């Protein structure tokens, strides 16, 4: 729970077979449709990289694609608009395929970022040698803070009456609890008192 977190699995250096298959499939799809489905490749880049620039390029390409398809209608046949729409659609197809292949290849060949690990401080930490071998430095710890919530404890007094054969149990040899534990106990007692008051309401 408090130890070092496991490092994420490193990404392979090259493209996997699945990435290559998707790259080939999308390239063939764009070329066979003569650029009509070029938006699919741009959508994949935008989803894969998640940058604002890629999303803007996707939407711009989609609008241009629709603008190129409109002049391809039958009523614009044998006009300069039909020819211009087809030329722009084919140029767009080549541009999208080149851009997609370059960006996708770079994305899958980019080295995985290394996890940020703080540099060890010399002389501290488990398993690290001291700053200078043969000498160890100790850092004095600050004095413990007194617990403002601690209540003075009364020593146990033996029972005056009752069983004459009863023995008082020996005092435990453990060290007194630290002030931090006393503070936590006191805070927990306060919380339980507050909860009891809330239940009574």
PDB file of C-alpha atoms in Angstrom:
ATOM      1  CA  UNK A   1       0.000   0.000   0.000  1.00  0.00           C
ATOM      2  CA  UNK A   2       2.772   2.463   0.861  1.00  0.00           C
ATOM      3  CA  UNK A   3       5.530   0.831  -1.147  1.00  0.00           C
ATOM      4  CA  UNK A   4       6.630   1.820  -4.627  1.00  0.00           C
ATOM      5  CA  UNK A   5       3.945   1.359  -7.243  1.00  0.00           C
ATOM      6  CA  UNK A   6       4.635  -1.183  -9.962  1.00  0.00           C
ATOM      7  CA  UNK A   7       5.925   0.326 -13.185  1.00  0.00           C
ATOM      8  CA  UNK A   8       3.569   0.169 -16.155  1.00  0.00           C
ATOM      9  CA  UNK A   9       4.378  -2.418 -18.752  1.00  0.00           C
ATOM     10  CA  UNK A  10       6.704  -0.905 -21.350  1.00  0.00           C
ATOM     11  CA  UNK A  11       5.252  -0.393 -24.797  1.00  0.00           C
ATOM     12  CA  UNK A  12       6.988  -2.448 -27.485  1.00  0.00           C
ATOM     13  CA  UNK A  13       9.536  -0.527 -29.557  1.00  0.00           C
ATOM     14  CA  UNK A  14       7.903  -1.270 -32.918  1.00  0.00           C
ATOM     15  CA  UNK A  15       4.371  -1.515 -34.197  1.00  0.00           C
ATOM     16  CA  UNK A  16       2.395  -4.575 -33.233  1.00  0.00           C
ATOM     17  CA  UNK A  17       0.737  -6.761 -35.826  1.00  0.00           C
ATOM     18  CA  UNK A  18      -2.657  -5.328 -34.892  1.00  0.00           C
ATOM     19  CA  UNK A  19      -1.472  -1.743 -35.421  1.00  0.00           C
ATOM     20  CA  UNK A  20      -0.023  -2.635 -38.818  1.00  0.00           C
ATOM     21  CA  UNK A  21      -3.240  -4.412 -39.824  1.00  0.00           C
ATOM     22  CA  UNK A  22      -5.355  -1.380 -38.874  1.00  0.00           C
ATOM     23  CA  UNK A  23      -2.937   0.904 -40.743  1.00  0.00           C
ATOM     24  CA  UNK A  24      -3.183  -1.178 -43.911  1.00  0.00           C
ATOM     25  CA  UNK A  25      -6.965  -1.547 -43.632  1.00  0.00           C
ATOM     26  CA  UNK A  26      -7.574   2.194 -43.256  1.00  0.00           C
ATOM     27  CA  UNK A  27      -5.162   3.060 -46.071  1.00  0.00           C
ATOM     28  CA  UNK A  28      -6.886   0.619 -48.438  1.00  0.00           C
ATOM     29  CA  UNK A  29     -10.297   1.904 -47.346  1.00  0.00           C
ATOM     30  CA  UNK A  30      -9.374   5.516 -48.140  1.00  0.00           C
ATOM     31  CA  UNK A  31      -7.813   4.651 -51.521  1.00  0.00           C
ATOM     32  CA  UNK A  32     -10.598   2.299 -52.665  1.00  0.00           C
ATOM     33  CA  UNK A  33     -13.278   4.869 -51.780  1.00  0.00           C
ATOM     34  CA  UNK A  34     -11.305   7.507 -53.754  1.00  0.00           C
ATOM     35  CA  UNK A  35     -11.093   9.716 -50.659  1.00  0.00           C
ATOM     36  CA  UNK A  36     -14.776   9.604 -49.724  1.00  0.00           C
ATOM     37  CA  UNK A  37     -13.913   7.778 -46.473  1.00  0.00           C
ATOM     38  CA  UNK A  38     -10.765   9.763 -45.678  1.00  0.00           C
ATOM     39  CA  UNK A  39     -12.473  11.089 -42.574  1.00  0.00           C
ATOM     40  CA  UNK A  40     -12.195   7.623 -40.989  1.00  0.00           C
ATOM     41  CA  UNK A  41      -8.390   7.789 -40.969  1.00  0.00           C
ATOM     42  CA  UNK A  42      -8.447  11.310 -39.559  1.00  0.00           C
ATOM     43  CA  UNK A  43     -10.919  10.227 -36.875  1.00  0.00           C
ATOM     44  CA  UNK A  44      -8.592   7.408 -35.852  1.00  0.00           C
ATOM     45  CA  UNK A  45      -5.693   9.846 -35.488  1.00  0.00           C
ATOM     46  CA  UNK A  46      -7.815  12.260 -33.459  1.00  0.00           C
ATOM     47  CA  UNK A  47      -9.002   9.506 -31.115  1.00  0.00           C
ATOM     48  CA  UNK A  48      -5.550   7.955 -30.834  1.00  0.00           C
ATOM     49  CA  UNK A  49      -3.591  11.155 -30.074  1.00  0.00           C
ATOM     50  CA  UNK A  50      -6.336  13.238 -28.399  1.00  0.00           C
ATOM     51  CA  UNK A  51      -4.913  16.624 -29.279  1.00  0.00           C
ATOM     52  CA  UNK A  52      -6.910  19.687 -30.232  1.00  0.00           C
ATOM     53  CA  UNK A  53      -4.967  20.043 -33.464  1.00  0.00           C
ATOM     54  CA  UNK A  54      -5.902  16.535 -34.598  1.00  0.00           C
ATOM     55  CA  UNK A  55      -9.576  17.128 -33.814  1.00  0.00           C
ATOM     56  CA  UNK A  56      -9.495  20.412 -35.752  1.00  0.00           C
ATOM     57  CA  UNK A  57      -7.868  18.654 -38.724  1.00  0.00           C
ATOM     58  CA  UNK A  58     -10.521  15.926 -38.581  1.00  0.00           C
ATOM     59  CA  UNK A  59     -13.408  18.412 -38.675  1.00  0.00           C
ATOM     60  CA  UNK A  60     -11.750  20.531 -41.386  1.00  0.00           C
ATOM     61  CA  UNK A  61     -11.140  17.440 -43.508  1.00  0.00           C
ATOM     62  CA  UNK A  62     -14.736  16.280 -43.010  1.00  0.00           C
ATOM     63  CA  UNK A  63     -16.126  19.652 -44.130  1.00  0.00           C
ATOM     64  CA  UNK A  64     -13.795  19.672 -47.159  1.00  0.00           C
ATOM     65  CA  UNK A  65     -14.845  16.114 -47.992  1.00  0.00           C
ATOM     66  CA  UNK A  66     -18.533  17.075 -48.000  1.00  0.00           C
ATOM     67  CA  UNK A  67     -17.749  20.213 -50.022  1.00  0.00           C
ATOM     68  CA  UNK A  68     -16.000  18.061 -52.636  1.00  0.00           C
ATOM     69  CA  UNK A  69     -18.842  15.536 -52.860  1.00  0.00           C
ATOM     70  CA  UNK A  70     -21.550  18.140 -53.545  1.00  0.00           C
ATOM     71  CA  UNK A  71     -20.194  19.136 -57.012  1.00  0.00           C
ATOM     72  CA  UNK A  72     -20.089  15.452 -57.995  1.00  0.00           C
ATOM     73  CA  UNK A  73     -23.888  15.378 -58.332  1.00  0.00           C
ATOM     74  CA  UNK A  74     -25.465  14.696 -61.718  1.00  0.00           C
ATOM     75  CA  UNK A  75     -26.664  18.264 -62.213  1.00  0.00           C
ATOM     76  CA  UNK A  76     -23.038  19.490 -62.174  1.00  0.00           C
ATOM     77  CA  UNK A  77     -21.897  16.893 -64.728  1.00  0.00           C
ATOM     78  CA  UNK A  78     -19.650  18.230 -67.519  1.00  0.00           C
ATOM     79  CA  UNK A  79     -18.898  21.440 -65.618  1.00  0.00           C
ATOM     80  CA  UNK A  80     -15.720  22.828 -64.163  1.00  0.00           C
ATOM     81  CA  UNK A  81     -17.175  22.384 -60.631  1.00  0.00           C
ATOM     82  CA  UNK A  82     -17.456  18.620 -61.143  1.00  0.00           C
ATOM     83  CA  UNK A  83     -13.856  18.414 -62.327  1.00  0.00           C
ATOM     84  CA  UNK A  84     -12.567  20.669 -59.535  1.00  0.00           C
ATOM     85  CA  UNK A  85     -14.464  18.660 -56.897  1.00  0.00           C
ATOM     86  CA  UNK A  86     -12.964  15.387 -58.123  1.00  0.00           C
ATOM     87  CA  UNK A  87      -9.428  16.824 -58.322  1.00  0.00           C
ATOM     88  CA  UNK A  88      -9.656  18.241 -54.784  1.00  0.00           C
ATOM     89  CA  UNK A  89     -11.080  14.918 -53.528  1.00  0.00           C
ATOM     90  CA  UNK A  90      -8.174  12.962 -55.055  1.00  0.00           C
ATOM     91  CA  UNK A  91      -5.568  15.421 -53.713  1.00  0.00           C
ATOM     92  CA  UNK A  92      -7.229  15.196 -50.321  1.00  0.00           C
ATOM     93  CA  UNK A  93      -7.091  11.384 -50.502  1.00  0.00           C
ATOM     94  CA  UNK A  94      -3.321  11.432 -51.146  1.00  0.00           C
ATOM     95  CA  UNK A  95      -2.715  14.033 -48.437  1.00  0.00           C
ATOM     96  CA  UNK A  96      -4.773  12.161 -45.828  1.00  0.00           C
ATOM     97  CA  UNK A  97      -3.106   8.818 -46.607  1.00  0.00           C
ATOM     98  CA  UNK A  98       0.395  10.327 -46.328  1.00  0.00           C
ATOM     99  CA  UNK A  99      -0.470  12.226 -43.139  1.00  0.00           C
ATOM    100  CA  UNK A 100      -2.143   9.185 -41.588  1.00  0.00           C
ATOM    101  CA  UNK A 101       0.778   6.862 -42.330  1.00  0.00           C
ATOM    102  CA  UNK A 102       3.365   9.332 -41.005  1.00  0.00           C
ATOM    103  CA  UNK A 103       1.466  10.178 -37.806  1.00  0.00           C
ATOM    104  CA  UNK A 104       0.423   6.593 -37.065  1.00  0.00           C
ATOM    105  CA  UNK A 105       3.945   5.268 -37.609  1.00  0.00           C
ATOM    106  CA  UNK A 106       5.474   7.961 -35.392  1.00  0.00           C
ATOM    107  CA  UNK A 107       2.863   7.367 -32.712  1.00  0.00           C
ATOM    108  CA  UNK A 108       3.591   3.649 -32.502  1.00  0.00           C
ATOM    109  CA  UNK A 109       7.373   4.057 -32.698  1.00  0.00           C
ATOM    110  CA  UNK A 110       7.600   6.810 -30.092  1.00  0.00           C
ATOM    111  CA  UNK A 111       9.391   5.637 -26.953  1.00  0.00           C
ATOM    112  CA  UNK A 112       7.150   5.166 -23.959  1.00  0.00           C
ATOM    113  CA  UNK A 113       7.598   7.891 -21.329  1.00  0.00           C
ATOM    114  CA  UNK A 114       9.524   6.721 -18.318  1.00  0.00           C
ATOM    115  CA  UNK A 115       7.722   6.822 -14.997  1.00  0.00           C
ATOM    116  CA  UNK A 116       8.757   9.725 -12.822  1.00  0.00           C
ATOM    117  CA  UNK A 117      10.822   8.328  -9.968  1.00  0.00           C
ATOM    118  CA  UNK A 118      12.277  10.752  -7.457  1.00  0.00           C
ATOM    119  CA  UNK A 119      16.037  10.637  -7.112  1.00  0.00           C
ATOM    120  CA  UNK A 120      17.163   8.952  -3.892  1.00  0.00           C
ATOM    121  CA  UNK A 121      18.520  11.259  -1.234  1.00  0.00           C
ATOM    122  CA  UNK A 122      21.986  10.101  -0.204  1.00  0.00           C
ATOM    123  CA  UNK A 123      22.042   8.483   3.193  1.00  0.00           C
ATOM    124  CA  UNK A 124      18.303   7.959   3.458  1.00  0.00           C
ATOM    125  CA  UNK A 125      16.010   5.166   2.462  1.00  0.00           C
ATOM    126  CA  UNK A 126      16.077   1.446   2.701  1.00  0.00           C
ATOM    127  CA  UNK A 127      18.880  -0.199   0.781  1.00  0.00           C
ATOM    128  CA  UNK A 128      20.809   2.953  -0.113  1.00  0.00           C
ATOM    129  CA  UNK A 129      24.389   3.326   1.096  1.00  0.00           C
ATOM    130  CA  UNK A 130      25.279   6.365   3.210  1.00  0.00           C
ATOM    131  CA  UNK A 131      26.616   9.489   1.514  1.00  0.00           C
ATOM    132  CA  UNK A 132      30.217   8.672   2.440  1.00  0.00           C
ATOM    133  CA  UNK A 133      31.055   5.009   3.016  1.00  0.00           C
ATOM    134  CA  UNK A 134      32.312   4.395   6.507  1.00  0.00           C
ATOM    135  CA  UNK A 135      30.558   7.380   8.016  1.00  0.00           C
ATOM    136  CA  UNK A 136      26.938   7.668   8.865  1.00  0.00           C
ATOM    137  CA  UNK A 137      25.220  10.846   9.848  1.00  0.00           C
ATOM    138  CA  UNK A 138      22.264  11.009  12.136  1.00  0.00           C
ATOM    139  CA  UNK A 139      19.690  13.722  11.987  1.00  0.00           C
ATOM    140  CA  UNK A 140      18.164  14.703  15.324  1.00  0.00           C
ATOM    141  CA  UNK A 141      14.434  14.339  15.407  1.00  0.00           C
ATOM    142  CA  UNK A 142      12.293  17.218  16.587  1.00  0.00           C
ATOM    143  CA  UNK A 143      10.952  16.982  20.158  1.00  0.00           C
ATOM    144  CA  UNK A 144       7.490  15.467  20.397  1.00  0.00           C
ATOM    145  CA  UNK A 145       4.640  17.933  20.666  1.00  0.00           C
ATOM    146  CA  UNK A 146       2.515  17.723  23.800  1.00  0.00           C
ATOM    147  CA  UNK A 147      -0.988  16.443  23.246  1.00  0.00           C
ATOM    148  CA  UNK A 148      -3.520  19.149  24.062  1.00  0.00           C
ATOM    149  CA  UNK A 149      -6.331  16.578  24.211  1.00  0.00           C
ATOM    150  CA  UNK A 150      -4.620  14.092  26.493  1.00  0.00           C
ATOM    151  CA  UNK A 151      -6.118  13.686  29.910  1.00  0.00           C
ATOM    152  CA  UNK A 152      -3.877  13.015  32.885  1.00  0.00           C
ATOM    153  CA  UNK A 153      -4.018   9.385  33.818  1.00  0.00           C
ATOM    154  CA  UNK A 154      -4.695   8.410  37.415  1.00  0.00           C
ATOM    155  CA  UNK A 155      -2.610   5.584  38.849  1.00  0.00           C
ATOM    156  CA  UNK A 156      -4.555   2.460  39.698  1.00  0.00           C
ATOM    157  CA  UNK A 157      -5.252   2.075  43.374  1.00  0.00           C
ATOM    158  CA  UNK A 158      -5.830  -1.351  44.820  1.00  0.00           C
ATOM    159  CA  UNK A 159      -9.346  -2.132  46.027  1.00  0.00           C
ATOM    160  CA  UNK A 160      -9.498  -1.739  49.804  1.00  0.00           C
ATOM    161  CA  UNK A 161     -12.224  -4.236  50.558  1.00  0.00           C
ATOM    162  CA  UNK A 162     -13.112  -7.570  49.066  1.00  0.00           C
ATOM    163  CA  UNK A 163     -10.987 -10.620  48.512  1.00  0.00           C
ATOM    164  CA  UNK A 164      -7.874 -10.711  50.712  1.00  0.00           C
ATOM    165  CA  UNK A 165      -6.256 -13.354  48.461  1.00  0.00           C
ATOM    166  CA  UNK A 166      -6.545 -11.278  45.286  1.00  0.00           C
ATOM    167  CA  UNK A 167      -3.301 -10.000  43.947  1.00  0.00           C
ATOM    168  CA  UNK A 168      -2.846  -6.892  41.968  1.00  0.00           C
ATOM    169  CA  UNK A 169      -1.626  -7.707  38.479  1.00  0.00           C
ATOM    170  CA  UNK A 170       1.946  -6.692  37.761  1.00  0.00           C
ATOM    171  CA  UNK A 171       2.338  -3.479  35.795  1.00  0.00           C
ATOM    172  CA  UNK A 172       3.129  -4.035  32.138  1.00  0.00           C
ATOM    173  CA  UNK A 173       6.730  -3.448  31.193  1.00  0.00           C
ATOM    174  CA  UNK A 174       5.773  -1.766  27.911  1.00  0.00           C
ATOM    175  CA  UNK A 175       6.844   1.781  27.214  1.00  0.00           C
ATOM    176  CA  UNK A 176       4.174   4.455  27.562  1.00  0.00           C
ATOM    177  CA  UNK A 177       2.265   5.139  24.340  1.00  0.00           C
ATOM    178  CA  UNK A 178       3.602   7.891  22.143  1.00  0.00           C
ATOM    179  CA  UNK A 179       1.930  11.304  22.206  1.00  0.00           C
ATOM    180  CA  UNK A 180       0.699  10.777  18.657  1.00  0.00           C
ATOM    181  CA  UNK A 181      -1.286   7.704  19.714  1.00  0.00           C
ATOM    182  CA  UNK A 182      -2.757   9.672  22.614  1.00  0.00           C
ATOM    183  CA  UNK A 183      -3.778  12.433  20.222  1.00  0.00           C
ATOM    184  CA  UNK A 184      -5.430   9.972  17.849  1.00  0.00           C
ATOM    185  CA  UNK A 185      -7.268   8.322  20.736  1.00  0.00           C
ATOM    186  CA  UNK A 186      -8.507  11.666  21.982  1.00  0.00           C
ATOM    187  CA  UNK A 187      -9.703  12.683  18.520  1.00  0.00           C
ATOM    188  CA  UNK A 188     -11.501   9.367  18.094  1.00  0.00           C
ATOM    189  CA  UNK A 189     -13.179   9.825  21.466  1.00  0.00           C
ATOM    190  CA  UNK A 190     -14.332  13.277  20.389  1.00  0.00           C
ATOM    191  CA  UNK A 191     -15.718  11.902  17.147  1.00  0.00           C
ATOM    192  CA  UNK A 192     -17.595   9.135  18.899  1.00  0.00           C
ATOM    193  CA  UNK A 193     -19.096  11.685  21.352  1.00  0.00           C
ATOM    194  CA  UNK A 194     -20.227  13.820  18.410  1.00  0.00           C
ATOM    195  CA  UNK A 195     -21.781  10.801  16.725  1.00  0.00           C
ATOM    196  CA  UNK A 196     -23.641   9.862  19.890  1.00  0.00           C
ATOM    197  CA  UNK A 197     -25.005  13.411  20.156  1.00  0.00           C
ATOM    198  CA  UNK A 198     -26.140  13.244  16.522  1.00  0.00           C
ATOM    199  CA  UNK A 199     -27.915   9.923  17.167  1.00  0.00           C
ATOM    200  CA  UNK A 200     -29.763  11.409  20.139  1.00  0.00           C
ATOM    201  CA  UNK A 201     -31.257  14.185  18.016  1.00  0.00           C
TER     202      UNK A 201
END
